[in-house]
CSV table of C-alpha atoms and ligand atoms in Angstrom, one decimal:
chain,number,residue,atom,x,y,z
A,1,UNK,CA,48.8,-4.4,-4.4
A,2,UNK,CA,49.3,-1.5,-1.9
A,3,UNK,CA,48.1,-2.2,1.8
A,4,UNK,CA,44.7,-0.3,1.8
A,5,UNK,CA,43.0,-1.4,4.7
A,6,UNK,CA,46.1,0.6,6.5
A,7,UNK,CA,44.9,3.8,4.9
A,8,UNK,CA,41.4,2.9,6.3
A,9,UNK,CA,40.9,4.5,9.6
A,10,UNK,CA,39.6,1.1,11.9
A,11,UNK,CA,36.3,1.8,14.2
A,12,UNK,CA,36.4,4.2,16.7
A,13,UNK,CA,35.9,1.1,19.7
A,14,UNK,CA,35.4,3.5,22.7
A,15,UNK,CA,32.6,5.6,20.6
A,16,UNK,CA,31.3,2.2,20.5
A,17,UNK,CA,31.3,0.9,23.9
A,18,UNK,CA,29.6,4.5,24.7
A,19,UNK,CA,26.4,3.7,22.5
A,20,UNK,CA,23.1,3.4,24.4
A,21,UNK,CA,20.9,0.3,22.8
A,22,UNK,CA,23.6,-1.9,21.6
A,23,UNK,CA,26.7,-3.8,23.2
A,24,UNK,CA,29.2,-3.3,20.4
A,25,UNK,CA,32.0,-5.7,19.9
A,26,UNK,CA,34.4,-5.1,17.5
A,27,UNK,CA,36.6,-7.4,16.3
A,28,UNK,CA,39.7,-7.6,13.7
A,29,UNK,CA,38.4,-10.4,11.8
A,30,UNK,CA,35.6,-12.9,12.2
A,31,UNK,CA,34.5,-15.8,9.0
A,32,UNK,CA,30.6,-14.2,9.5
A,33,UNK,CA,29.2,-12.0,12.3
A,34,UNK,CA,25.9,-13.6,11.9
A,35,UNK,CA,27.9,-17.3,12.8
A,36,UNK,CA,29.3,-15.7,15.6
A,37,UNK,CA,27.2,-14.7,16.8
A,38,UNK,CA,24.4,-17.5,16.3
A,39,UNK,CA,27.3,-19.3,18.3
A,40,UNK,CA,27.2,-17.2,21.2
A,41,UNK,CA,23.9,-17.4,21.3
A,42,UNK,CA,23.5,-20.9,21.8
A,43,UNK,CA,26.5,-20.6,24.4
A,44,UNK,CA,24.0,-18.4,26.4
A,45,UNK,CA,24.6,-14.8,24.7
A,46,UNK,CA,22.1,-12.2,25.0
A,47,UNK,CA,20.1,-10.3,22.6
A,48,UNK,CA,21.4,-6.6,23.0
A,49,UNK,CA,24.8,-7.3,21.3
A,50,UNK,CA,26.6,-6.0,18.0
A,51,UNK,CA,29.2,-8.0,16.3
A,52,UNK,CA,31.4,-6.1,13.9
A,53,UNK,CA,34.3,-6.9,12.3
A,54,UNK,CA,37.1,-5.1,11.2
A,55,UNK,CA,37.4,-8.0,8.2
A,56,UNK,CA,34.5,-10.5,7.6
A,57,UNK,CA,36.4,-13.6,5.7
A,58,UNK,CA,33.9,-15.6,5.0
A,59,UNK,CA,30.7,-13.3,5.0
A,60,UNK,CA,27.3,-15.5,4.0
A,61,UNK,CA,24.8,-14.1,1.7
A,62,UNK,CA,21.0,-15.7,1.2
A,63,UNK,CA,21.2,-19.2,-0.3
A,64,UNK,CA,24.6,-20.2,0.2
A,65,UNK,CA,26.0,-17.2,-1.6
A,66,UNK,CA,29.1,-15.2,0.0
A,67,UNK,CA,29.1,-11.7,1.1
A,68,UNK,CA,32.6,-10.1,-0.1
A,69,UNK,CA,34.3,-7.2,1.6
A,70,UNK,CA,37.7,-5.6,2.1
A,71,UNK,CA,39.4,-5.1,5.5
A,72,UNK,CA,37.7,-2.0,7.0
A,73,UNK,CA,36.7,-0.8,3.7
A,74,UNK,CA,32.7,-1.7,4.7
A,75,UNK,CA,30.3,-2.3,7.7
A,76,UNK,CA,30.1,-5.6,8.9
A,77,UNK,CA,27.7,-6.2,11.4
A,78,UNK,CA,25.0,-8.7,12.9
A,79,UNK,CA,22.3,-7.7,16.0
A,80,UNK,CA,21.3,-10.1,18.0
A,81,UNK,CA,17.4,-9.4,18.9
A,82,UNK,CA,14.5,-10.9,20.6
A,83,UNK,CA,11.6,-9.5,18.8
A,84,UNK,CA,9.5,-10.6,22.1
A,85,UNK,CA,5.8,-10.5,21.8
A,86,UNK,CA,6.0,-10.7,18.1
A,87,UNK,CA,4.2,-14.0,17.2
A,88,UNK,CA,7.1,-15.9,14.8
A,89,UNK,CA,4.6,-15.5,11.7
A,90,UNK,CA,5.4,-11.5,12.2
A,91,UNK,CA,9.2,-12.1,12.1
A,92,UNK,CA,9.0,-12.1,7.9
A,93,UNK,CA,9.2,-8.2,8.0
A,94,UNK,CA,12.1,-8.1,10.0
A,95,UNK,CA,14.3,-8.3,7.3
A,96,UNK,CA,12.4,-5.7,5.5
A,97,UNK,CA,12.5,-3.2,8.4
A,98,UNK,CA,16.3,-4.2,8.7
A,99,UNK,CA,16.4,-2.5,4.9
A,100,UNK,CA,14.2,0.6,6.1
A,101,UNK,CA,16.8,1.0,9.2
A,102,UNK,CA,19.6,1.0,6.5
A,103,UNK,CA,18.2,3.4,3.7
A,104,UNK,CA,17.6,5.9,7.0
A,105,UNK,CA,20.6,5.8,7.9
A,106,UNK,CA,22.7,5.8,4.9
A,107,UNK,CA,20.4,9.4,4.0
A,108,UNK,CA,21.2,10.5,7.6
A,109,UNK,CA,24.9,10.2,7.1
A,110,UNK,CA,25.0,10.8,2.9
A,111,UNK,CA,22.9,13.5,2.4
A,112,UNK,CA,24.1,13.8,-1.2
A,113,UNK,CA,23.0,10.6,-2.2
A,114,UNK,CA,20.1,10.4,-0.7
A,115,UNK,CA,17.3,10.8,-2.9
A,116,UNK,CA,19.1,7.9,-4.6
A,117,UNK,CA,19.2,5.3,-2.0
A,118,UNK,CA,16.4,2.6,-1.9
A,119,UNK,CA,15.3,-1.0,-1.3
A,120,UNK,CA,14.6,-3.8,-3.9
A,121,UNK,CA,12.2,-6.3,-2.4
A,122,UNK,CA,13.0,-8.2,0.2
A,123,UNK,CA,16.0,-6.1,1.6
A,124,UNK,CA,18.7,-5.4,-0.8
A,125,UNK,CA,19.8,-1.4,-0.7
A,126,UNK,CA,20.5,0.0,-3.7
A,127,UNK,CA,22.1,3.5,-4.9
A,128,UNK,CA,21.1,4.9,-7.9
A,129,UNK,CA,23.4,6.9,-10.1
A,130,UNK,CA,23.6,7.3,-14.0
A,131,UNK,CA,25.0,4.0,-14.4
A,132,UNK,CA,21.3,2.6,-13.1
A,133,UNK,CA,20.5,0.6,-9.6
A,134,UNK,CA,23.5,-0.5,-8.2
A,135,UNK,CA,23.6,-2.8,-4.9
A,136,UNK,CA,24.8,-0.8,-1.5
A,137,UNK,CA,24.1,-3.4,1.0
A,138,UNK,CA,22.5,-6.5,2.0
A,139,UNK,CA,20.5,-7.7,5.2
A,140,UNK,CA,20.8,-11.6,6.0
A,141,UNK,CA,18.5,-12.3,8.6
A,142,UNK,CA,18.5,-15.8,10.5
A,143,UNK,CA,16.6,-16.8,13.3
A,144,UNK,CA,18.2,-19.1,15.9
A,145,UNK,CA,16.9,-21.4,18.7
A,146,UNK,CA,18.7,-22.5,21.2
A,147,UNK,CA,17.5,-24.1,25.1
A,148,UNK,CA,14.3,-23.2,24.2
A,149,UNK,CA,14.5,-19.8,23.3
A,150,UNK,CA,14.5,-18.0,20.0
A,151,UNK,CA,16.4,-15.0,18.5
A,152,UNK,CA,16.9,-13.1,15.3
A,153,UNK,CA,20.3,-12.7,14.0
A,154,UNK,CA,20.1,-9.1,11.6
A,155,UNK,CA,23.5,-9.0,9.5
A,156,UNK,CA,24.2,-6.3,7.5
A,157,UNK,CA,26.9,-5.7,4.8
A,158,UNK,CA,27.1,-2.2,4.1
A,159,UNK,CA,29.7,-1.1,0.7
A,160,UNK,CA,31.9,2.2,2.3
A,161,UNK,CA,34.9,3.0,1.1
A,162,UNK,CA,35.8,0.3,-1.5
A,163,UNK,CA,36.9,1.0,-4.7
A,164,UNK,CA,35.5,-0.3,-8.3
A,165,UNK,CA,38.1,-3.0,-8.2
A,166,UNK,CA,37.3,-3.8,-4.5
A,167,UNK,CA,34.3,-5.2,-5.5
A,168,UNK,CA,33.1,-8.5,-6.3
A,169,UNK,CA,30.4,-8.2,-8.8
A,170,UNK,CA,30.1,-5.5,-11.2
A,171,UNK,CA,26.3,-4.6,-9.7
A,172,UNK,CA,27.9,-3.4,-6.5
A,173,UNK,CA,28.5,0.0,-5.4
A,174,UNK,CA,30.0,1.5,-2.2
A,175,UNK,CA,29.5,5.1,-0.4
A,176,UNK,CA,33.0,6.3,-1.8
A,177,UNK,CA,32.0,5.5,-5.7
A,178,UNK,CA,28.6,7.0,-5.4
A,179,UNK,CA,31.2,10.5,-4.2
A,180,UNK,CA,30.5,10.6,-0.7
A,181,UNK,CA,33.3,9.9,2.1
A,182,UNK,CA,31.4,8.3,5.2
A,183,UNK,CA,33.1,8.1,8.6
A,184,UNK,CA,31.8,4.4,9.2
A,185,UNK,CA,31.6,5.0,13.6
A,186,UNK,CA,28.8,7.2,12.7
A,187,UNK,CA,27.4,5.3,10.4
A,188,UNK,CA,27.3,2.6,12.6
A,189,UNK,CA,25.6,4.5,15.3
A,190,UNK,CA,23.1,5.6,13.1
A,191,UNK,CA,22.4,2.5,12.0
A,192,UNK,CA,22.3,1.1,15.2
A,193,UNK,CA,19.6,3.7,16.3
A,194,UNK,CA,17.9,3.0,13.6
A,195,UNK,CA,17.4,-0.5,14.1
A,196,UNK,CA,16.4,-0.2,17.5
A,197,UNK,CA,13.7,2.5,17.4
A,198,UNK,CA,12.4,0.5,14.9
A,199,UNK,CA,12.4,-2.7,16.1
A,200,UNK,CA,11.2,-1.0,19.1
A,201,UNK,CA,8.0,0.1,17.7
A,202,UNK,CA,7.4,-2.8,16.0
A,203,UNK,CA,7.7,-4.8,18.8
A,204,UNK,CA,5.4,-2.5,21.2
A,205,UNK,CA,2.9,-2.8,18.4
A,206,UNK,CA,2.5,-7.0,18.7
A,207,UNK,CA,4.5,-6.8,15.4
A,208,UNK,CA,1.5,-5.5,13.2
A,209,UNK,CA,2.8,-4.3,10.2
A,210,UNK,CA,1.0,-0.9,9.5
A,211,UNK,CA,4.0,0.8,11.0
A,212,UNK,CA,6.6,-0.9,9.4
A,213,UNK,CA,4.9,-1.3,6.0
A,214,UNK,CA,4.5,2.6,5.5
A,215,UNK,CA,8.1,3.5,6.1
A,216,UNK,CA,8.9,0.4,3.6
A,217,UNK,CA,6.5,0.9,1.0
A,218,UNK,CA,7.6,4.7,-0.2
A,219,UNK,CA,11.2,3.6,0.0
A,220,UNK,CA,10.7,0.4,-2.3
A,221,UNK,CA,11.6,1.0,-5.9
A,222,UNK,CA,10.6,-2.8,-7.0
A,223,UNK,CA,7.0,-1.7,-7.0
A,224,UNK,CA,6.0,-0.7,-10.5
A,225,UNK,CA,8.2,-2.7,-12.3
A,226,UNK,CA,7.9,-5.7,-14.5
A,227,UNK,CA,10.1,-8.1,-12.6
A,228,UNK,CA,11.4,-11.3,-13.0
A,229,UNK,CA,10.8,-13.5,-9.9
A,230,UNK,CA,13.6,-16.5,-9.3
A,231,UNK,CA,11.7,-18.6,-6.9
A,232,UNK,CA,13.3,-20.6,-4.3
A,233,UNK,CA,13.9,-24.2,-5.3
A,234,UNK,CA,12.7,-24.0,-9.5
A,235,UNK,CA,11.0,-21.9,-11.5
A,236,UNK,CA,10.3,-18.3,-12.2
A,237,UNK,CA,7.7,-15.7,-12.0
A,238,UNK,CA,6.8,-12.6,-14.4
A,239,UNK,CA,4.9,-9.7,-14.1
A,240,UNK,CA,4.4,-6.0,-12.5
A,241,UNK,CA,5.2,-6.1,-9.0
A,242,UNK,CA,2.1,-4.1,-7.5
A,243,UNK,CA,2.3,-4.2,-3.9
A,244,UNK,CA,4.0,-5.7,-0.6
A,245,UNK,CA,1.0,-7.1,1.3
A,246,UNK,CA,0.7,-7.6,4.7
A,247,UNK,CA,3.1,-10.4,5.4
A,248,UNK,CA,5.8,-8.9,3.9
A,249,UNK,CA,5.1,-11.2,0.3
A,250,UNK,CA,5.5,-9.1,-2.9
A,251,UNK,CA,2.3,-9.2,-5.0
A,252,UNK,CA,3.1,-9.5,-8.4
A,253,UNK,CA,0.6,-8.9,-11.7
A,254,UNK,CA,1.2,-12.1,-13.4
A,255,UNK,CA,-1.0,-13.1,-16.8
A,256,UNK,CA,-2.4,-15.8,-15.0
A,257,UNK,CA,-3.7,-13.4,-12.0
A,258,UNK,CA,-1.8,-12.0,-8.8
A,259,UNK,CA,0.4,-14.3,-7.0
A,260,UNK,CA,2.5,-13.2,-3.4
A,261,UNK,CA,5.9,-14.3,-3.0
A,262,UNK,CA,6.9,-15.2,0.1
A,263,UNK,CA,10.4,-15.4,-0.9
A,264,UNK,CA,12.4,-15.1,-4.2
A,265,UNK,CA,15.1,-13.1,-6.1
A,266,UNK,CA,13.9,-10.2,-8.1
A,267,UNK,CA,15.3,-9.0,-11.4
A,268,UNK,CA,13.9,-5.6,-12.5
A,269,UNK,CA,13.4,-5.8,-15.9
A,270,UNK,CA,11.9,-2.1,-16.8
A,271,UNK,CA,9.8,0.5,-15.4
A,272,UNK,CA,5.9,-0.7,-15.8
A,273,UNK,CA,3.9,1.2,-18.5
B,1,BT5,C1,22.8,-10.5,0.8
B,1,BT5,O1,22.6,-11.8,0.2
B,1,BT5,O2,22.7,-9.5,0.2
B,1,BT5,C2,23.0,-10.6,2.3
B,1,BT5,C3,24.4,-10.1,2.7
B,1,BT5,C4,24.6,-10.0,4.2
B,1,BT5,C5,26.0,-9.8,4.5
B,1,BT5,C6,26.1,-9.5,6.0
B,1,BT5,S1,27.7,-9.0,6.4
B,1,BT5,C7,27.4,-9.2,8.1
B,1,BT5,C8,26.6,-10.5,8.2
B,1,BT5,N1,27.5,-11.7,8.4
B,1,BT5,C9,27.4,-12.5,7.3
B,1,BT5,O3,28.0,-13.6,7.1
B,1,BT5,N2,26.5,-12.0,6.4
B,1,BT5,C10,25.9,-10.8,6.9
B,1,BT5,P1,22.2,-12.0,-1.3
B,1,BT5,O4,21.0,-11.2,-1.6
B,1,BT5,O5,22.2,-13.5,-1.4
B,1,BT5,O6,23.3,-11.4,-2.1
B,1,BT5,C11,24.6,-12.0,-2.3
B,1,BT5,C12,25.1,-11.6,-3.6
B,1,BT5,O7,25.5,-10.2,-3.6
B,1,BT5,C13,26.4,-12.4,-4.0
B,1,BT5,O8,26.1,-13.6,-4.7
B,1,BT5,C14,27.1,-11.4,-5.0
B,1,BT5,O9,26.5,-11.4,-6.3
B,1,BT5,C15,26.7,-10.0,-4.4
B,1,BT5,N3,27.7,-9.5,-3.5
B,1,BT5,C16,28.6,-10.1,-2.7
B,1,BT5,N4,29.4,-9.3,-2.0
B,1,BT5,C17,28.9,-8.0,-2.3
B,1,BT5,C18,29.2,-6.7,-1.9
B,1,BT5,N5,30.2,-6.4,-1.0
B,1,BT5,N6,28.4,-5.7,-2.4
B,1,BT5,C19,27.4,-5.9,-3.3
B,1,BT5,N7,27.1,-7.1,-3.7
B,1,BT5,C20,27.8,-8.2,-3.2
């Protein structure tokens, strides 16, 4: 197989380094950003860095499942942030506004693929095209504790420049096979911005979610569907999903009444009459 990565253009480092709000890092490779930097956490990092790499080797999905890109062919990145003065029962909707920061800046940079670009409950980013709802990225969010303090960890696994054989499942997409050619710097520093104004204003606003829930609400395309719920450990949940409530939980129109997931893996199944 040719040698693609070497007709990738790698990060534009010094761009980077100039960003104001983050302290990128790039590096060639890393197993998972989000390990790494967990790791330098607890060796006394501090919240304010960017780990991207180049390759990710190992990348980490939810559950135990892996997160599969190409060398420079995607962004691979984790945030380390202190959500301080957001009680730890707020931190659910980080993930969520993680996706919100994503969609924005995916429309900021794609413009022609914008109207297509949206969130299925919790946080996975899809891109809609005539093939259906196809999966653009993915936010792992872990939270860390270490000599008494706390941190989130916000990865993000965003599809660029891979082709259709670049990717691992056939319900992936990336930027290039949706028609657009991203520059991924800029990406990355709208992205970047993105997450920090918003994490920003959540923050300043003790974490309430009013803010947070009307940027995700409009941009979620799981409400109104029948949807088919995996729930974590067994069993599975049917219904129209109706509305994300004010924990972040999506309330779901089951025949036994409405029940609020916390945390689960949605299947759309159809549009809701
Ligand atoms: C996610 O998990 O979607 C979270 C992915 C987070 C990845 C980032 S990359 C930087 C940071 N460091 C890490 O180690 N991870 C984070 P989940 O919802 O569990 O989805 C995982 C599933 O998505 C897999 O089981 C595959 O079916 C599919 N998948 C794997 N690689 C993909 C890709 N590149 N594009 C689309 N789907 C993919």
């Amino acid at each position: 197989m040719p040698d693609r990565a070497a007709s990738r253009p790698p990060l534009d480092r010094e761009a980077l380094a100039r960003a104001s709000g983050w302290r990128f890092e790039v590096v060639a490779e890393s197993p998972s950003t989000n390990a790494d930097v967990a790791a330098r956490f607890r060796e006394g990092g501090q919240p304010g860095l960017a780990l991207v790499a180049e390759h990710q080797t190992a990348g980490r999905g939810r559950l135990d499942r892996t997160w599969v890109t190409p060398a420079r062919a995607a962004l691979t990145v984790s945030f380390l942030l202190d959500p301080t003065g957001v009680p730890v029962g707020r931190w659910p909707w980080l993930p969520l506004l993680a996706g919100v920061a994503v969609v924005e800046a995916v429309r900021r940079s794609a413009p022609d693929v914008a109207a297509g670009v949206a969130l299925k409950w919790p946080n996975d980013v899809l891109c809609a095209d005539r093939r259906g709802d196809r999966k653009l990225a993915g936010v792992l969010l872990e939270r860390v504790e270490a000599g008494g303090r706390a941190a989130a960890v916000v990865g993000l696994g965003l599809n660029v420049s891979q082709a259709a054989d670049e990717l691992p499942v056939g319900t992936a997409t990336s930027l290039a096979l949706e028609g657009v050619t991203v520059e991924r710097t800029s990406l990355l520093l709208a992205l970047g911005d993105e997450l920090a104004a918003r994490v920003a204003a959540w923050a300043a606003a003790g974490g309430e979610p009013d803010g947070v829930r009307s940027s995700y609400l409009p941009l979620c395309r799981t409400l109104g569907r029948q949807v088919r719920v995996q729930l974590p450990g067994q069993g599975t949940l049917e219904g129209e999903a109706v509305d994300v409530d004010r924990d972040g939980r999506l309330v779901v129109r089951t025949a036994e009444g409405e029940r609020h997931v916390g945390a689960g893996d949605v299947v759309h199944v159809r549009q809701a009459m």
